[in-house]
Coordinates of C-alpha atoms and ligand atoms in Angstrom, one line a residue:
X1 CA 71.3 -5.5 -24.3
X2 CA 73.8 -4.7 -27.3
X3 CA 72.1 -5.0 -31.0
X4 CA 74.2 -7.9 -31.4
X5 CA 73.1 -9.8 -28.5
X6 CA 69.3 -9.2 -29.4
X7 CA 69.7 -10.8 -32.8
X8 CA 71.2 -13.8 -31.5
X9 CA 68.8 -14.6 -29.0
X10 CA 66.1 -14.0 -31.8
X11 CA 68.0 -16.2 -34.3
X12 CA 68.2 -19.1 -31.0
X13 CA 65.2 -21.8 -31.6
X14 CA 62.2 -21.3 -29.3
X15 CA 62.1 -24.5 -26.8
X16 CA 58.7 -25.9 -26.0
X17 CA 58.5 -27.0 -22.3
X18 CA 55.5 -28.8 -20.5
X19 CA 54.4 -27.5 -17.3
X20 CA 54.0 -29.9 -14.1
X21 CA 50.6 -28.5 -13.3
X22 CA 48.6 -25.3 -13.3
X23 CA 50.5 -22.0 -13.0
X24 CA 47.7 -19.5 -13.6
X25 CA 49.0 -17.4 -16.7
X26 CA 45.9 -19.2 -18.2
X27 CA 44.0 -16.2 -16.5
X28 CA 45.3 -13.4 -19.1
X29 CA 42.5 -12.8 -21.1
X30 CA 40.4 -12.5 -17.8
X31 CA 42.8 -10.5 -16.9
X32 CA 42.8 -7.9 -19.9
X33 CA 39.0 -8.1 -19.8
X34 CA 38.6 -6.9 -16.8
X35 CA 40.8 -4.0 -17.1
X36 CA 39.5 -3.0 -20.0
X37 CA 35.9 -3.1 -18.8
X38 CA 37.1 -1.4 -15.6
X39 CA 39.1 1.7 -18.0
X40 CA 35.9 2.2 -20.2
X41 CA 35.8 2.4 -24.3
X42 CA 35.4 5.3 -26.4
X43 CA 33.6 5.2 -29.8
X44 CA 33.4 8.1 -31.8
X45 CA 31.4 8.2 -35.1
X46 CA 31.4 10.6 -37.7
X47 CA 28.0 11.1 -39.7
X48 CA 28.7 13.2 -43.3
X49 CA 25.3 13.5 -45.4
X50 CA 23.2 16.2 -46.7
X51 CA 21.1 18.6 -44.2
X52 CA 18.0 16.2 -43.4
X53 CA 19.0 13.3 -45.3
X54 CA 18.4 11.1 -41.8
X55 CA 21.3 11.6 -39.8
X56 CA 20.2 12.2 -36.6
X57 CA 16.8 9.8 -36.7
X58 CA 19.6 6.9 -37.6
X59 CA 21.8 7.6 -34.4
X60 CA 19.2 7.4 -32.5
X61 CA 17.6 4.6 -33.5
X62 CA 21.4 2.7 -33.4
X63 CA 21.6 3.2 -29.8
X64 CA 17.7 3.6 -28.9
X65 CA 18.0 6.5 -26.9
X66 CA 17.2 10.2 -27.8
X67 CA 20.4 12.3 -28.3
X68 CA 20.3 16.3 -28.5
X69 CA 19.1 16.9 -31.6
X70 CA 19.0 20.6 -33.6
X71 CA 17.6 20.7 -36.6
X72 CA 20.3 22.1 -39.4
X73 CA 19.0 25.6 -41.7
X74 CA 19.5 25.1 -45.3
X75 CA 21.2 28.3 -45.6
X76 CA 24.7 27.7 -43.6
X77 CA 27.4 29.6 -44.9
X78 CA 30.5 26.7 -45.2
X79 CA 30.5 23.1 -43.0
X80 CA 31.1 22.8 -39.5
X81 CA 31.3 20.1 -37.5
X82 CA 29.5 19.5 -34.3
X83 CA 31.2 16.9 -32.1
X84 CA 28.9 15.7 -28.9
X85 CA 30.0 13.1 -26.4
X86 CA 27.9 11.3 -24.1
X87 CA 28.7 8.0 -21.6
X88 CA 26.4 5.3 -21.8
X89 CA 26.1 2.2 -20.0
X90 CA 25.2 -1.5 -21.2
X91 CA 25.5 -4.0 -18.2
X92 CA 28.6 -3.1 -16.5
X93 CA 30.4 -1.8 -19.7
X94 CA 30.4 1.7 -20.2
X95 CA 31.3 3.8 -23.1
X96 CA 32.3 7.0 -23.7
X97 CA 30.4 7.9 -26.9
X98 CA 31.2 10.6 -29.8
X99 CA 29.0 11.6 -32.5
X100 CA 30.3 13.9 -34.8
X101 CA 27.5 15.7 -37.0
X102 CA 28.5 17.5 -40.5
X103 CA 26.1 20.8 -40.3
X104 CA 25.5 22.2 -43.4
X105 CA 27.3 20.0 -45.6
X106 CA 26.0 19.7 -49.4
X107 CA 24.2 23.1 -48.8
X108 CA 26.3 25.4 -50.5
X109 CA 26.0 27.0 -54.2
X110 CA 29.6 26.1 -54.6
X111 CA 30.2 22.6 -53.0
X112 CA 34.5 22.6 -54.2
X113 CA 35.7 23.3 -50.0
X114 CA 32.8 20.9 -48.6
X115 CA 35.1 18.1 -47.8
X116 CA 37.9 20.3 -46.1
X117 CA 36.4 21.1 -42.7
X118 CA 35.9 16.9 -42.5
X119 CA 39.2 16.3 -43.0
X120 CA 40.6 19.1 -40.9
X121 CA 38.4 18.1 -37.7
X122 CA 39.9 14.0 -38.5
X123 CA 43.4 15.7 -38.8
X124 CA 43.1 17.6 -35.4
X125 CA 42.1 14.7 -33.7
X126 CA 45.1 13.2 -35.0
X127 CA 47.7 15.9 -34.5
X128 CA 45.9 16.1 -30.7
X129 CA 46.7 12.4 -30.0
X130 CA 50.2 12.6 -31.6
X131 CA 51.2 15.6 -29.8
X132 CA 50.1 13.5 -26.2
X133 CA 52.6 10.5 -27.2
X134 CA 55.0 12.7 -28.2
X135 CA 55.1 14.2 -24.7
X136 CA 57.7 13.6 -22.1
X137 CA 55.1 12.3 -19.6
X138 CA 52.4 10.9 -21.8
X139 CA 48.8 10.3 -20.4
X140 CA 47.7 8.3 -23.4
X141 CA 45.6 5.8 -21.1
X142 CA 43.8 8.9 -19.3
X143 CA 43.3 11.3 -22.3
X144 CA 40.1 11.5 -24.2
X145 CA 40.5 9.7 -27.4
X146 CA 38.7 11.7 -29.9
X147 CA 40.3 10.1 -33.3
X148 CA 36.9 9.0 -35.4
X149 CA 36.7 5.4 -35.2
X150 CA 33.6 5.1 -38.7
X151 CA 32.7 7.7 -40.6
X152 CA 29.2 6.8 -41.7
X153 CA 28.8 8.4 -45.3
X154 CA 24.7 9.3 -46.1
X155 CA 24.4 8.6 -49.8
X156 CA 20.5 10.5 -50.5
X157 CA 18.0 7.8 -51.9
X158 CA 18.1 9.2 -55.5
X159 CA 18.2 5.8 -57.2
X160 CA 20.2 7.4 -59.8
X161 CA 24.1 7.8 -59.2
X162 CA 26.7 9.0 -56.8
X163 CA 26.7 12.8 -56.8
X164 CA 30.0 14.1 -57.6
X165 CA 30.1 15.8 -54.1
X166 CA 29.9 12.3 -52.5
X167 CA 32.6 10.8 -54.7
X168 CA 35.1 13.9 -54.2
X169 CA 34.0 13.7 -49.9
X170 CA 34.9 9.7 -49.7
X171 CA 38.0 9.8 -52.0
X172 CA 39.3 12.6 -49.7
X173 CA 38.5 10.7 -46.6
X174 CA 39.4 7.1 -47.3
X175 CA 42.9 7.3 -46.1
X176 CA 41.7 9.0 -43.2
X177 CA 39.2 7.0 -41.6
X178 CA 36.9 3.9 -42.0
X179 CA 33.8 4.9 -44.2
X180 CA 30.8 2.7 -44.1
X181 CA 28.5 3.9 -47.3
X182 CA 24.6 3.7 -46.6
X183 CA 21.6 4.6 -48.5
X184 CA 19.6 6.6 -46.1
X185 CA 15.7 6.3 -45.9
X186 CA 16.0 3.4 -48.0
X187 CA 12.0 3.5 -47.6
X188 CA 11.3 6.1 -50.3
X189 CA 13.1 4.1 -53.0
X190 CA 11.4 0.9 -54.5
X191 CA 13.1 -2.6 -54.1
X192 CA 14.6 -3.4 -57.5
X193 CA 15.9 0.0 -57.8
X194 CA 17.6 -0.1 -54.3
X195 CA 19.1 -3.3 -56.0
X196 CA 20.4 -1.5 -58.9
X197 CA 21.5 1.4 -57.2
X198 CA 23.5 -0.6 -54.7
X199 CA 25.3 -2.3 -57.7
X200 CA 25.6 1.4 -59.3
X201 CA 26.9 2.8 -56.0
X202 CA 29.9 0.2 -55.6
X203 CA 31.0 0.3 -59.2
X204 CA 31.5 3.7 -59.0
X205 CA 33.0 3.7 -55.7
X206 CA 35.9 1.1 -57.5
X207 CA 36.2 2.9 -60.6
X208 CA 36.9 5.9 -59.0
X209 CA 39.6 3.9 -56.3
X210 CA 37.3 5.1 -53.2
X211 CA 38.6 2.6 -50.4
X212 CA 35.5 2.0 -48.1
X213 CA 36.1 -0.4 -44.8
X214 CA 35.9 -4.2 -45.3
X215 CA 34.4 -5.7 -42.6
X216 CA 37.5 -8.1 -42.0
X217 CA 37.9 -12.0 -42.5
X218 CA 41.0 -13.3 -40.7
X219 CA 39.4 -14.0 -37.7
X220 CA 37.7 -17.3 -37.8
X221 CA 34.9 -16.9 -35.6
X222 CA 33.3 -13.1 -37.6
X223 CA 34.9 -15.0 -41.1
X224 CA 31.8 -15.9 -42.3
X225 CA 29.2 -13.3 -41.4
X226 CA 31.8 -10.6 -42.1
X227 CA 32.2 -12.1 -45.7
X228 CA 28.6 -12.1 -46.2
X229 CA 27.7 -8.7 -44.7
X230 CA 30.5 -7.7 -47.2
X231 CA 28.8 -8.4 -50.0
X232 CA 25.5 -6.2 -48.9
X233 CA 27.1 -3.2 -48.9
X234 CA 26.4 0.0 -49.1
X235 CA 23.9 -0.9 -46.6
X236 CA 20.4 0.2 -47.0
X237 CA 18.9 1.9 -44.0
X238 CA 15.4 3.1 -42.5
X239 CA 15.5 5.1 -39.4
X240 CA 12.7 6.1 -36.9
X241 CA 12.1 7.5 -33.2
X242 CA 8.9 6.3 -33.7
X243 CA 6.9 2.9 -32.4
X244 CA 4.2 0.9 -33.8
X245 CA 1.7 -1.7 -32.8
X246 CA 2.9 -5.3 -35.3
X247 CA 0.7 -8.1 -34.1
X248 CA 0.8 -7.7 -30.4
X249 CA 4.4 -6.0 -30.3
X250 CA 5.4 -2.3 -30.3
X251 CA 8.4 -1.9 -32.8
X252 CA 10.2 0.9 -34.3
X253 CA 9.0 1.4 -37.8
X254 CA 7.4 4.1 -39.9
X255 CA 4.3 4.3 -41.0
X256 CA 2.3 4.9 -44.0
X257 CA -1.4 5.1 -45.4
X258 CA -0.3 2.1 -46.8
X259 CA 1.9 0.2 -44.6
X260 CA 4.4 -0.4 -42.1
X261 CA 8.0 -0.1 -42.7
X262 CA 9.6 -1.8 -39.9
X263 CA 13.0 -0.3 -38.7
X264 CA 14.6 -4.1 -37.8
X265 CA 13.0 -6.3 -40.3
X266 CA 15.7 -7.6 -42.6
X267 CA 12.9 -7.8 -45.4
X268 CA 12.4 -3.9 -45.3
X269 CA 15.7 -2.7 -44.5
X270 CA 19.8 -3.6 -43.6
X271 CA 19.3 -1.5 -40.5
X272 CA 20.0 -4.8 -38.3
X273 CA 22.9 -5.4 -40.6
X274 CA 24.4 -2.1 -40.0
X275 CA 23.9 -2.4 -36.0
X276 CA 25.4 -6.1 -35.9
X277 CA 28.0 -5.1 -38.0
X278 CA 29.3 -1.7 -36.1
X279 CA 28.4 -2.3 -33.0
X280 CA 28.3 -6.3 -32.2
X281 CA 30.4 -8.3 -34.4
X282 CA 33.5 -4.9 -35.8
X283 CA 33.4 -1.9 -32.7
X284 CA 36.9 -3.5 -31.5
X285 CA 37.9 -3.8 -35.3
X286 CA 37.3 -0.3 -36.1
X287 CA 39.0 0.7 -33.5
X288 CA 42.0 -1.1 -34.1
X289 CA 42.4 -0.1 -37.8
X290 CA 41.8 3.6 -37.0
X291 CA 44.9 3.2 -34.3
X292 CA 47.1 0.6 -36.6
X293 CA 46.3 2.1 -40.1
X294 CA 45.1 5.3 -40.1
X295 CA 47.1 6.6 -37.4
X296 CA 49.7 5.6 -38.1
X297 CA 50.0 7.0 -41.7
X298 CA 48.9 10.3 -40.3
X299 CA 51.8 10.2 -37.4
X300 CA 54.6 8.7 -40.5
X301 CA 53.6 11.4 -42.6
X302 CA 53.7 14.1 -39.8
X303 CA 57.2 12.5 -38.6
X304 CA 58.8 12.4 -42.1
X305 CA 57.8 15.9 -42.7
X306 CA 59.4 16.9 -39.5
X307 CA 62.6 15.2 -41.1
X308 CA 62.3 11.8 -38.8
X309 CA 63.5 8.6 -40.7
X310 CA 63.8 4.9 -40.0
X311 CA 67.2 4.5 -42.1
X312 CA 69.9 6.4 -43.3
X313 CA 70.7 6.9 -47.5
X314 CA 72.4 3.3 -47.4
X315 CA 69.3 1.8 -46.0
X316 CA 71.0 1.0 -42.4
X317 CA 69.1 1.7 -39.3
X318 CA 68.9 5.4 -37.9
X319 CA 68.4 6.0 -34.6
X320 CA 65.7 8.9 -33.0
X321 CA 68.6 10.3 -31.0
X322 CA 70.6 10.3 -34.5
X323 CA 67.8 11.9 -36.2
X324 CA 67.2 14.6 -33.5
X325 CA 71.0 15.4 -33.4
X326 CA 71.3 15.6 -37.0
X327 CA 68.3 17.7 -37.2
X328 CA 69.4 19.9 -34.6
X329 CA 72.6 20.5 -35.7
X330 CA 71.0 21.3 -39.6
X331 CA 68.5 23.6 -37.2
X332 CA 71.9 25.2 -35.6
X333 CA 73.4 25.6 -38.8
X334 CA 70.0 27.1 -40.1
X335 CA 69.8 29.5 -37.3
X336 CA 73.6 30.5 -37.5
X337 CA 73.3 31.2 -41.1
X338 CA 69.9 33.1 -40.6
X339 CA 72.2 35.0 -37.8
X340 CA 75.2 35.7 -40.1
X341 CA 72.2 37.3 -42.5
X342 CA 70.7 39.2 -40.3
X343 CA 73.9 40.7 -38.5
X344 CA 75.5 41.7 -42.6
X345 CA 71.6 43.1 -43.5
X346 CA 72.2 45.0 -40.1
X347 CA 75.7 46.0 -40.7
X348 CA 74.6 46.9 -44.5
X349 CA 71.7 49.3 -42.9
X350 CA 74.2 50.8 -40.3
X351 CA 76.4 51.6 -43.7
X352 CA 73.4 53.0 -45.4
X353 CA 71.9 54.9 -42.6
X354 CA 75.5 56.8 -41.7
X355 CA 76.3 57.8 -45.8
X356 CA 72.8 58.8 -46.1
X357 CA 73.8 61.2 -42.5
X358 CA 77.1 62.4 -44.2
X359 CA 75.2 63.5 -47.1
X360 CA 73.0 64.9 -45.2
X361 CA 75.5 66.4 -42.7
X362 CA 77.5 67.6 -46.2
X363 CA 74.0 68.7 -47.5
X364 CA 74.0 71.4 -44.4
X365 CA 77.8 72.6 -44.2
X366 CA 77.1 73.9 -48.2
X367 CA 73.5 75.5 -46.6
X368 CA 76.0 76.9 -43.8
X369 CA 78.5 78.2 -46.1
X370 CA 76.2 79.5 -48.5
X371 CA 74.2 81.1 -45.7
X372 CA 77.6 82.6 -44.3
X373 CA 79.0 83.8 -47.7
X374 CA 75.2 85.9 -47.8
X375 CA 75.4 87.3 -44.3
X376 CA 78.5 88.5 -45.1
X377 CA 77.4 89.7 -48.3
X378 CA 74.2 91.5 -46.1
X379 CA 76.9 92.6 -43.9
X380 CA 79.2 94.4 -46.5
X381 CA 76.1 96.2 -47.8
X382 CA 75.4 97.4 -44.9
X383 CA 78.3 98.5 -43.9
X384 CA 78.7 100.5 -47.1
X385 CA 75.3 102.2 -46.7
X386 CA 76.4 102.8 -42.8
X387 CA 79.6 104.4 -44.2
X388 CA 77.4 106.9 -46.8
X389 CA 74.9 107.1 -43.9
X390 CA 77.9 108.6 -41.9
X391 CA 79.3 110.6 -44.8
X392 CA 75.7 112.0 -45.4
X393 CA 75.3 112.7 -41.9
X394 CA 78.6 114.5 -41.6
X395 CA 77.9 116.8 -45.0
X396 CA 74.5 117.7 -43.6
X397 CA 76.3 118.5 -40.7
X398 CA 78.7 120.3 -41.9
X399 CA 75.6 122.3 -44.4
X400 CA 73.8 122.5 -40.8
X401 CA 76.6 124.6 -39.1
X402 CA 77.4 126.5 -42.1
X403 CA 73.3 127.6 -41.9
X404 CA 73.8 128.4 -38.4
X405 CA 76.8 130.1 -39.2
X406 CA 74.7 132.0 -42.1
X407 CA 71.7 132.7 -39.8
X408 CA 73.7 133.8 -37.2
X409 CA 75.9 136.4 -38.7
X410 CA 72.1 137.5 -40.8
X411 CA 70.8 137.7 -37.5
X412 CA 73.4 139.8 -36.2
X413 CA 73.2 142.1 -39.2
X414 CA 69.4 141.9 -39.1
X415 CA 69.9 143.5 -34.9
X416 CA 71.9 146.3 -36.1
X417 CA 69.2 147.0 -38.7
X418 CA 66.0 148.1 -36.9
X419 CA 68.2 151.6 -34.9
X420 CA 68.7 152.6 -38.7
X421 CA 65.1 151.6 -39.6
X422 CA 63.6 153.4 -36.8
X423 CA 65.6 156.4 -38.2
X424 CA 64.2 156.0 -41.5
X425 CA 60.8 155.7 -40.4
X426 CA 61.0 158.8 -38.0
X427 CA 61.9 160.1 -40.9
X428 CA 59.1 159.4 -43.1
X429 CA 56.3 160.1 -41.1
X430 CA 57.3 163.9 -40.5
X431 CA 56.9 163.9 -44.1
X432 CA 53.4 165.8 -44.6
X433 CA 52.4 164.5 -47.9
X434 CA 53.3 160.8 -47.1
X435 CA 50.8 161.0 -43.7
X436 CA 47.9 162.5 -45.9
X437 CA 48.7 159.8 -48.8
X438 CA 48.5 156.6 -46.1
X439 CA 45.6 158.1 -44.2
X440 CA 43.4 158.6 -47.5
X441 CA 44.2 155.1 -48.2
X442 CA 43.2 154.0 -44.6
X443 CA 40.1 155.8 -43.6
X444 CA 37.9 155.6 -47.1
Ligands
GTP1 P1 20.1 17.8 -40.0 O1 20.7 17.4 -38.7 O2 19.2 18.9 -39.9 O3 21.1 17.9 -41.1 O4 19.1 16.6 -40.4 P2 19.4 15.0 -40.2 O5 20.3 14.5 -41.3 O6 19.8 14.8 -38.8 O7 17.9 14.4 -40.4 P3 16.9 14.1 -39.3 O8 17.2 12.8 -38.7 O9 16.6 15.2 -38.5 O10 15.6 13.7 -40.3 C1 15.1 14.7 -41.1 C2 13.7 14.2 -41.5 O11 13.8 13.0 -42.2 C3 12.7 14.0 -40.3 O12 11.5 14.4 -40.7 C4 12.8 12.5 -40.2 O13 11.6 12.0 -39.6 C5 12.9 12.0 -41.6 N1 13.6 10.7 -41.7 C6 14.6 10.3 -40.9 N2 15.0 9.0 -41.3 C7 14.1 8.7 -42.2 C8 13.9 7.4 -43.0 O14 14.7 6.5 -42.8 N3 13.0 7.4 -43.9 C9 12.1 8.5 -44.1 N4 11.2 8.3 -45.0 N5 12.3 9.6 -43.4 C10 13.2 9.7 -42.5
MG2 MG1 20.6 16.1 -37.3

């Protein structure tokens, strides 16, 4: 149907028409009842207090049972958060329950991050049911829904004032998720003081704009007890695993050398309040304004960062398809650009890399040269020595034959000697006085 055609049938008066007799669609409620009974609910509830400050003792007094319990060490390094689910059953309703426990939180020297690992785990839930709608085939009826439905917020029984840990934890949190304030073991703290401290608790709360769920007053039949309960908050609470003998009944209550403080008296404590409240008269509530309000700022603030809009500059309508063509082609344009940047930075490098080579190759050719310019330097030298080496060579050679010329002819003169020496010395030795002159010489 054209846009046109929608608005006129919407602009046409409704017609009222009286039925001849019983058609059935009377049944619709019964209808959604039973489907939803037959699907299952989910509940998931987030308990932030100190380490010890009652946490676990409340939960299980809420659903009287005994869930898994581990005590927390005072000494944790940062916050986690422990998420545990478990299905119950009440008649033929079951319920798929979450509790999510803050361990370590308020232990730290330095409390400044404490808040941040709450609202990252109620973000995550978010993101995780966002990213299921925003899938082609969505399986929103099938998935576990873990977005936190209450966040019960622990105030410690101090009778004095909200600690600025509590404040900063609650202002961060209360666009995220329904916060319930309660004093916890409102049995250590006397009753005018728990009066005063409530008073305390919820100016504070206003003066420092911390939004805490409103048990809501539109629907006529919770108006009333809604709009009272309302007015008791933060609610004072006892808890206890524990049973006691009252009269001739066993209830849960704690007790003391002095006394019995009964867990579901309304004179000792807003326990019952806190139970009718979350769990009888608001689950269904809760619910609804964690889907309708919370989610759905999360999911707009996710979408219009991821550049989604409802309507153009001029205020006119703007369609998803428009929106994801427009954002595509500014991601196109993007990625082209980014392209265009990286191809010049690459060209710019190929520019860089090959003058830096040439100066490098120019670098070597003056090496080259200079190394040729010295061999032939070495080579000039060495020829020159070779050449006085030669002319050396040949003068020694030339003094060499001339010896041998020298020696020969002495030799030859030196053989015709020894006939005329033989001569002479025949000669002397027939001389008489010579013999007896070498012989007196000789012999003494
Ligand atoms: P962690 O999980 O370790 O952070 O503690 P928690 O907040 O779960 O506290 P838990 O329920 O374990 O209770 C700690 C102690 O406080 C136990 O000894 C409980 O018996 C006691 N306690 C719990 N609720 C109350 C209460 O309402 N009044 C009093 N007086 N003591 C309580
Ligand atoms: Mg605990």
């Amino acid at each position: 149907m054209a846009a046109t055609d929608i608005d006129k049938s919407s602009n046409e008066e409704k017609r009222n028409l009286s039925l001849g007799g019983h058609v059935g669609f009377d049944s619709l409620p019964d209808q959604l009842v039973s489907k939803s009974v037959a699907q299952g609910f989910c509940f998931n509830i987030l308990c932030v207090g100190e380490t010890g400050v009652g946490k676990s003792t409340l939960m299980n007094t809420l659903f009287n049972t005994t869930f898994e319990n581990e005590e927390a060490s005072h000494y944790q390094n940062g916050v986690y958060l422990r998420p545990r689910t478990y299905d119950l059953q009440e008649s033929n309703v079951h319920l798929k329950l979450t509790i999510v426990d803050t361990v370590g939180f308020g232990d730290q020297i330095n409390k400044e991050q404490s808040y941040k690992p709450i609202v990252d785990y109620i973000d995550t839930q978010f993101e995780n049911y966002l990213q299921e709608e925003l899938k082609i085939k969505r399986a929103l009826f099938n998935c576990h829904d873990t977005r936190i439905h209450i966040c019960l917020y622990f105030i410690a029984p101090t009778g004095h004032s909200l600690k600025s840990l509590d404040l900063v934890t609650m202002k961060k949190l209360d666009s995220k998720v329904n916060i319930i304030p309660i004093i916890a073991k409102a049995d250590t703290i006397s009753k005018s003081e728990l009066h005063k401290f409530k008073i305390k608790i919820m100016s504070e709360l206003v003066s420092n704009g911390v939004q805490i769920y409103q048990f809501p007053t539109d629907d006529e039949a919770v108006t009333e007890i809604n709009a009272s309960m309302n007015a008791h908050l933060p609610f004072a609470v006892v808890g206890s695993t524990e049973e006691v003998k009252v009269g001739n009944k066993l209830v849960r209550a704690r007790q003391y050398p002095w006394g019995v403080v009964q867990v579901e008296n309304e004179s000792h404590c807003d326990f019952v309040k806190l139970r009718e409240m979350l769990i009888r008269v608001n689950m269904e509530d809760l619910r609804e304004q964690t889907h309708a309000r919370h989610y759905e700022l999360y999911r707009r603030c996710k979408l219009e960062e991821m550049g989604f809009k409802d309507t153009d500059p001029d205020s006119q309508p703007f369609s998803l398809q428009e929106t994801y063509e427009a954002k595509r082609k500014e991601f196109m344009g993007d990625l082209q650009h980014k392209e265009e940047e990286m191809r010049q930075m690459f060209v710019n490098k190929v520019k860089e890399t090959e003058a830096e080579l040439k100066e490098k190759e120019r670098e070597l050719h003056d090496k080259f040269e200079q190394l040729k310019r010295m061999h032939q330097e070495e080579k000039r030298k060495v020829e020159e020595k070779r050449r006085d080496l030669e002319e050396e060579m040949n003068a020694f050679n030339r003094r060499k034959v001339a010896a041998e010329t020298l020696q020969a002819q002495s030799l030859q003169a030196a053989s015709q000697q020894p006939l005329k020496k033989d001569k002479d010395k025949k000669n002397f030795f027939s001389l008489p006085s010579a013999c007896s002159l070498t012989s007196g010489r000789h012999f003494n």
